[in-house]
Amino acid sequence: VAWVSENARSVWLPRFEAVAGALATMELRSVAEGFRAAALRACAADGLVDLCRHAAALGLVAHPFDRRQLPLAGEPSAQFHYRPERPFAFAVLVTKRADLARLQEEIEDPSSRASLLGAPACCAGFVAEACRDGWLDPTWPMALKSGPLRDLVVDLASNPGSNTLLRPIGIYPVFHSPCSFGCPETVALWRGLGDLGRGAGLAEEMSWLEEILSWPTLWSALHGIAEIKNPVLRLVTTTDATGEKLEIRTRSDRYPTEGARGIHFPYRDASCAPPADRPLLQIIR
Ligand SMILES: [Zn+2]
């Protein structure tokens, strides 16, 4: 992750870390409170004992059942399969003890796996279809279902409840892969998860999360590398290899004070700042 400035980093890094921590907590709490049947966590060997303890503290069991390749950067992803002698993380199923035996079988099928992890039927069907079509990363097929495609660019209005572009760094609105940016079922779940977070004393983290996911964000992909830019940071991760450059733009009026200024999307020109910030107007006043 590269930050656009030291100022942006000093303000937002602690908030991103707090939000990612809150979401990790909510991953398990949502299972303990019956919001969904199970959580699937990717966990390095070092973190396995802690994950088992957290699960036990909530009356749940953590069951490592597979391994996942680590991507170039960010969180390990369910999509990249294990190859020997490369860095990996455990795939861990967290659920109620009574459900474990049944879920161990269901987790093998992409569609029932998505449902167990809380996906609405439309999104579970979409994930199974994307998987059948050979996509490792569902981001691009999701964008194609979301808005018009022009010159390999999908241009959308920002919708924080279904914006999963920052998932590689542990910042996401819902636990599943939505079928589109703006899937109404997903947005309804996101509202429920927000209430769950606020009920667990994570109100500040939930409002930062909503703010971050509302910002204009640019996702672009070429030759298997995805670059994601928002007003405060840029990150690089792994995606499906394509010979042409693909882009997703989510547009928004919300922009952090610490965001970089620039003429190219997702950055905002300094002239878009509120009038009070313009020196000339201040002099007139
Ligand atoms: Zn959906």
CSV table of C-alpha atoms and ligand atoms in Angstrom, one decimal:
chain,number,residue,atom,x,y,z
A,1,VAL,CA,0.0,0.0,0.0
A,2,ALA,CA,1.3,3.4,-1.0
A,3,TRP,CA,-0.2,6.5,0.7
A,4,VAL,CA,-0.6,9.7,-1.3
A,5,SER,CA,1.0,11.9,1.4
A,6,GLU,CA,2.4,11.7,5.0
A,7,ASN,CA,-0.7,13.7,6.1
A,8,ALA,CA,-3.1,11.2,4.6
A,9,ARG,CA,-1.2,8.3,6.1
A,10,SER,CA,-1.0,9.7,9.6
A,11,VAL,CA,-4.8,10.5,9.6
A,12,TRP,CA,-6.1,7.4,7.8
A,13,LEU,CA,-3.8,4.5,8.5
A,14,PRO,CA,-5.0,4.2,12.1
A,15,ARG,CA,-8.6,4.4,10.9
A,16,PHE,CA,-8.1,1.8,8.2
A,17,GLU,CA,-6.5,-0.5,10.9
A,18,ALA,CA,-9.3,0.1,13.3
A,19,VAL,CA,-11.9,-0.6,10.6
A,20,ALA,CA,-10.1,-3.8,9.5
A,21,GLY,CA,-9.9,-4.9,13.1
A,22,ALA,CA,-13.6,-4.2,13.7
A,23,LEU,CA,-14.6,-6.2,10.6
A,24,ALA,CA,-12.4,-9.2,11.7
A,25,THR,CA,-14.4,-9.1,15.0
A,26,MET,CA,-17.7,-8.8,13.2
A,27,GLU,CA,-16.8,-11.8,11.0
A,28,LEU,CA,-17.1,-14.0,14.1
A,29,ARG,CA,-19.7,-12.1,16.0
A,30,SER,CA,-22.1,-12.3,13.0
A,31,VAL,CA,-21.9,-16.1,13.3
A,32,ALA,CA,-22.3,-16.2,17.1
A,33,GLU,CA,-25.4,-14.0,16.8
A,34,GLY,CA,-27.0,-16.1,14.1
A,35,PHE,CA,-26.6,-13.5,11.3
A,36,ARG,CA,-25.2,-16.3,9.1
A,37,ALA,CA,-24.1,-19.9,9.5
A,38,ALA,CA,-20.4,-19.7,9.2
A,39,ALA,CA,-17.3,-17.5,8.6
A,40,LEU,CA,-14.4,-18.4,6.4
A,41,ARG,CA,-11.1,-16.8,7.6
A,42,ALA,CA,-7.8,-16.9,5.9
A,43,CYS,CA,-5.2,-17.1,8.6
A,44,ALA,CA,-1.4,-17.4,8.6
A,45,ALA,CA,0.1,-20.1,10.8
A,46,ASP,CA,1.1,-17.5,13.4
A,47,GLY,CA,-2.5,-16.4,13.8
A,48,LEU,CA,-4.2,-19.8,14.1
A,49,VAL,CA,-4.1,-20.1,17.8
A,50,ASP,CA,-5.5,-16.6,18.4
A,51,LEU,CA,-8.3,-17.3,15.9
A,52,CYS,CA,-9.2,-20.6,17.7
A,53,ARG,CA,-9.3,-18.7,21.0
A,54,HIS,CA,-11.5,-15.8,19.6
A,55,ALA,CA,-13.9,-18.4,18.2
A,56,ALA,CA,-14.0,-20.3,21.5
A,57,ALA,CA,-14.7,-17.1,23.5
A,58,LEU,CA,-17.8,-16.6,21.4
A,59,GLY,CA,-18.9,-20.3,21.7
A,60,LEU,CA,-17.7,-21.2,18.2
A,61,VAL,CA,-15.2,-23.7,16.8
A,62,ALA,CA,-12.4,-22.9,14.3
A,63,HIS,CA,-11.6,-25.7,11.9
A,64,PRO,CA,-8.7,-25.3,9.4
A,65,PHE,CA,-9.8,-27.2,6.2
A,66,ASP,CA,-7.6,-26.0,3.4
A,67,ARG,CA,-4.7,-23.8,2.3
A,68,ARG,CA,-4.7,-20.6,0.3
A,69,GLN,CA,-1.9,-19.0,-1.7
A,70,LEU,CA,-0.9,-15.5,-0.5
A,71,PRO,CA,-1.4,-12.8,-3.2
A,72,LEU,CA,1.3,-10.2,-4.1
A,73,ALA,CA,-0.1,-7.9,-1.5
A,74,GLY,CA,-2.9,-7.7,1.0
A,75,GLU,CA,-5.1,-10.3,2.5
A,76,PRO,CA,-5.0,-14.0,1.4
A,77,SER,CA,-7.8,-14.6,-0.9
A,78,ALA,CA,-10.1,-17.6,-1.3
A,79,GLN,CA,-9.6,-17.4,-5.0
A,80,PHE,CA,-6.0,-18.3,-5.3
A,81,HIS,CA,-5.3,-21.9,-4.9
A,82,TYR,CA,-2.4,-23.5,-2.9
A,83,ARG,CA,0.8,-24.4,-4.7
A,84,PRO,CA,3.6,-26.1,-2.7
A,85,GLU,CA,6.6,-24.2,-1.5
A,86,ARG,CA,4.9,-20.8,-1.9
A,87,PRO,CA,3.7,-18.6,1.1
A,88,PHE,CA,0.2,-19.7,2.1
A,89,ALA,CA,-2.5,-19.2,4.7
A,90,PHE,CA,-4.9,-21.7,6.2
A,91,ALA,CA,-8.5,-21.5,5.2
A,92,VAL,CA,-10.4,-21.8,8.5
A,93,LEU,CA,-14.2,-22.5,8.8
A,94,VAL,CA,-15.6,-20.9,12.0
A,95,THR,CA,-19.1,-22.0,13.0
A,96,LYS,CA,-21.2,-23.4,15.9
A,97,ARG,CA,-20.0,-26.9,17.0
A,98,ALA,CA,-23.4,-28.5,16.2
A,99,ASP,CA,-23.2,-27.2,12.6
A,100,LEU,CA,-19.5,-28.2,11.9
A,101,ALA,CA,-20.0,-31.7,10.4
A,102,ARG,CA,-22.8,-30.6,8.1
A,103,LEU,CA,-21.0,-27.4,6.9
A,104,GLN,CA,-17.7,-29.2,6.2
A,105,GLU,CA,-19.5,-30.9,3.2
A,106,GLU,CA,-21.5,-27.9,2.1
A,107,ILE,CA,-18.4,-25.7,2.0
A,108,GLU,CA,-17.0,-27.6,-1.0
A,109,ASP,CA,-19.7,-26.4,-3.4
A,110,PRO,CA,-19.2,-22.7,-4.5
A,111,SER,CA,-22.9,-21.8,-4.4
A,112,SER,CA,-23.8,-23.4,-1.0
A,113,ARG,CA,-20.5,-22.0,0.4
A,114,ALA,CA,-21.5,-18.5,-0.5
A,115,SER,CA,-24.9,-19.0,1.1
A,116,LEU,CA,-23.4,-20.4,4.3
A,117,LEU,CA,-21.2,-17.3,4.5
A,118,GLY,CA,-24.2,-15.1,4.3
A,119,ALA,CA,-24.7,-14.3,0.6
A,120,PRO,CA,-28.2,-13.6,-0.6
A,121,ALA,CA,-29.5,-16.1,-3.3
A,122,CYS,CA,-28.7,-13.6,-6.2
A,123,CYS,CA,-25.1,-13.2,-5.1
A,124,ALA,CA,-24.6,-17.0,-4.3
A,125,GLY,CA,-25.8,-17.8,-7.9
A,126,PHE,CA,-23.5,-15.1,-9.3
A,127,VAL,CA,-20.4,-16.5,-7.5
A,128,ALA,CA,-21.2,-20.0,-8.7
A,129,GLU,CA,-21.6,-18.7,-12.3
A,130,ALA,CA,-18.3,-16.6,-12.2
A,131,CYS,CA,-16.5,-19.7,-10.8
A,132,ARG,CA,-17.9,-21.9,-13.6
A,133,ASP,CA,-16.8,-19.3,-16.2
A,134,GLY,CA,-13.3,-19.6,-14.8
A,135,TRP,CA,-13.0,-16.2,-13.0
A,136,LEU,CA,-10.7,-16.3,-10.0
A,137,ASP,CA,-11.5,-12.7,-9.0
A,138,PRO,CA,-15.3,-11.8,-9.4
A,139,THR,CA,-14.6,-8.0,-9.5
A,140,TRP,CA,-14.8,-7.6,-13.3
A,141,PRO,CA,-17.8,-9.9,-14.0
A,142,MET,CA,-19.5,-8.0,-11.1
A,143,ALA,CA,-18.8,-4.7,-12.7
A,144,LEU,CA,-20.2,-5.9,-16.1
A,145,LYS,CA,-23.5,-6.6,-14.3
A,146,SER,CA,-23.5,-3.1,-12.7
A,147,GLY,CA,-23.4,-0.5,-15.5
A,148,PRO,CA,-22.7,0.3,-19.1
A,149,LEU,CA,-19.3,-0.7,-20.5
A,150,ARG,CA,-17.6,1.9,-22.7
A,151,ASP,CA,-14.1,1.4,-24.1
A,152,LEU,CA,-13.5,-1.3,-21.4
A,153,VAL,CA,-14.4,1.2,-18.6
A,154,VAL,CA,-17.4,0.7,-16.3
A,155,ASP,CA,-18.4,4.0,-14.8
A,156,LEU,CA,-20.7,3.9,-11.8
A,157,ALA,CA,-22.1,6.0,-9.0
A,158,SER,CA,-20.4,5.1,-5.7
A,159,ASN,CA,-22.5,2.7,-3.5
A,160,PRO,CA,-20.7,2.0,-0.2
A,161,GLY,CA,-23.0,-1.0,0.7
A,162,SER,CA,-21.6,-3.0,-2.2
A,163,ASN,CA,-18.2,-1.6,-2.7
A,164,THR,CA,-15.7,-4.5,-2.4
A,165,LEU,CA,-12.8,-2.9,-4.2
A,166,LEU,CA,-10.7,-2.5,-1.0
A,167,ARG,CA,-11.3,-6.1,0.2
A,168,PRO,CA,-7.6,-7.0,-0.5
A,169,ILE,CA,-6.7,-4.7,2.5
A,170,GLY,CA,-9.5,-6.0,4.8
A,171,ILE,CA,-11.9,-3.1,4.2
A,172,TYR,CA,-15.3,-4.3,2.9
A,173,PRO,CA,-19.1,-3.7,3.4
A,174,VAL,CA,-20.3,-7.3,3.6
A,175,PHE,CA,-18.8,-10.7,4.0
A,176,HIS,CA,-19.8,-12.1,0.6
A,177,SER,CA,-19.0,-11.2,-3.0
A,178,PRO,CA,-22.0,-9.2,-4.3
A,179,CYS,CA,-23.6,-9.9,-7.7
A,180,SER,CA,-23.3,-6.2,-8.7
A,181,PHE,CA,-22.3,-2.8,-7.4
A,182,GLY,CA,-25.7,-1.8,-6.0
A,183,CYS,CA,-27.3,-5.3,-5.4
A,184,PRO,CA,-30.3,-4.3,-3.2
A,185,GLU,CA,-30.1,-7.5,-1.1
A,186,THR,CA,-26.4,-6.8,-0.4
A,187,VAL,CA,-27.2,-3.1,0.5
A,188,ALA,CA,-29.9,-4.3,3.0
A,189,LEU,CA,-27.4,-6.8,4.6
A,190,TRP,CA,-24.8,-4.0,4.9
A,191,ARG,CA,-27.3,-1.9,6.9
A,192,GLY,CA,-27.9,-4.9,9.2
A,193,LEU,CA,-24.2,-5.4,9.6
A,194,GLY,CA,-23.8,-1.7,10.4
A,195,ASP,CA,-26.4,-2.1,13.2
A,196,LEU,CA,-24.5,-5.2,14.5
A,197,GLY,CA,-21.3,-3.2,14.6
A,198,ARG,CA,-22.8,-0.3,16.3
A,199,GLY,CA,-24.4,-2.7,18.8
A,200,ALA,CA,-21.0,-4.2,19.5
A,201,GLY,CA,-19.5,-0.7,20.4
A,202,LEU,CA,-17.9,-0.2,17.0
A,203,ALA,CA,-19.9,2.9,15.9
A,204,GLU,CA,-16.9,5.1,15.1
A,205,GLU,CA,-15.3,2.3,13.0
A,206,MET,CA,-18.7,1.8,11.1
A,207,SER,CA,-18.8,5.5,10.2
A,208,TRP,CA,-15.2,5.5,9.0
A,209,LEU,CA,-16.0,2.4,6.9
A,210,GLU,CA,-19.0,4.1,5.3
A,211,GLU,CA,-16.9,7.2,4.5
A,212,ILE,CA,-14.0,5.2,3.0
A,213,LEU,CA,-16.3,3.1,0.8
A,214,SER,CA,-18.1,6.2,-0.4
A,215,TRP,CA,-15.0,7.9,-1.9
A,216,PRO,CA,-14.4,7.9,-5.6
A,217,THR,CA,-12.3,4.7,-6.3
A,218,LEU,CA,-10.5,3.5,-9.5
A,219,TRP,CA,-9.9,-0.2,-10.1
A,220,SER,CA,-7.8,-1.1,-13.1
A,221,ALA,CA,-6.4,-4.4,-14.3
A,222,LEU,CA,-3.9,-5.6,-16.8
A,223,HIS,CA,-1.9,-8.8,-17.2
A,224,GLY,CA,-3.1,-10.3,-13.9
A,225,ILE,CA,-2.3,-7.2,-11.8
A,226,ALA,CA,-5.0,-5.0,-10.3
A,227,GLU,CA,-4.3,-1.5,-9.2
A,228,ILE,CA,-6.8,0.2,-6.8
A,229,LYS,CA,-6.6,4.0,-6.1
A,230,ASN,CA,-8.7,6.1,-3.8
A,231,PRO,CA,-8.1,9.7,-2.6
A,232,VAL,CA,-5.6,8.6,0.1
A,233,LEU,CA,-3.9,5.4,-1.1
A,234,ARG,CA,-2.9,3.1,-4.0
A,235,LEU,CA,-2.6,-0.7,-3.8
A,236,VAL,CA,-1.6,-3.5,-6.1
A,237,THR,CA,-3.0,-7.0,-5.9
A,238,THR,CA,-3.6,-10.1,-8.1
A,239,THR,CA,-6.5,-10.6,-10.4
A,240,ASP,CA,-7.3,-12.6,-13.6
A,241,ALA,CA,-4.9,-12.1,-16.4
A,242,THR,CA,-6.3,-10.0,-19.3
A,243,GLY,CA,-4.5,-8.7,-22.4
A,244,GLU,CA,-6.3,-5.4,-22.4
A,245,LYS,CA,-6.6,-2.8,-19.6
A,246,LEU,CA,-10.0,-2.9,-17.8
A,247,GLU,CA,-11.3,-0.1,-15.5
A,248,ILE,CA,-14.0,0.4,-12.9
A,249,ARG,CA,-14.7,3.9,-11.7
A,250,THR,CA,-17.0,4.6,-8.8
A,251,ARG,CA,-17.9,8.3,-8.7
A,252,SER,CA,-18.8,10.3,-5.6
A,253,ASP,CA,-19.1,13.8,-4.2
A,254,ARG,CA,-17.5,12.7,-0.9
A,255,TYR,CA,-13.8,13.4,-0.7
A,256,PRO,CA,-11.6,13.5,2.4
A,257,THR,CA,-9.8,16.7,3.3
A,258,GLU,CA,-6.5,14.7,3.3
A,259,GLY,CA,-7.1,13.4,-0.2
A,260,ALA,CA,-4.6,14.0,-3.0
A,261,ARG,CA,-5.4,16.8,-5.5
A,262,GLY,CA,-5.1,16.1,-9.2
A,263,ILE,CA,-6.9,16.3,-12.5
A,264,HIS,CA,-7.3,12.6,-13.2
A,265,PHE,CA,-9.8,10.3,-11.6
A,266,PRO,CA,-10.1,9.4,-8.7
A,267,TYR,CA,-8.4,12.6,-7.6
A,268,ARG,CA,-10.2,15.9,-7.3
A,269,ASP,CA,-8.9,19.2,-8.6
A,270,ALA,CA,-8.2,21.8,-5.9
A,271,SER,CA,-10.7,24.1,-7.6
A,272,CYS,CA,-13.4,21.8,-6.4
A,273,ALA,CA,-12.7,22.6,-2.8
A,274,PRO,CA,-15.5,24.5,-1.0
A,275,PRO,CA,-15.4,28.2,-1.8
A,276,ALA,CA,-14.2,29.2,1.7
A,277,ASP,CA,-10.9,27.5,0.9
A,278,ARG,CA,-10.2,29.7,-2.0
A,279,PRO,CA,-7.8,32.5,-1.0
A,280,LEU,CA,-9.5,35.1,-3.3
A,281,LEU,CA,-12.9,34.7,-1.6
A,282,GLN,CA,-11.3,34.8,1.8
A,283,ILE,CA,-9.7,38.2,0.9
A,284,ILE,CA,-13.0,39.6,-0.3
A,285,ARG,CA,-14.7,38.5,2.9
B,1,ZN,ZN,-27.0,-10.0,-5.2
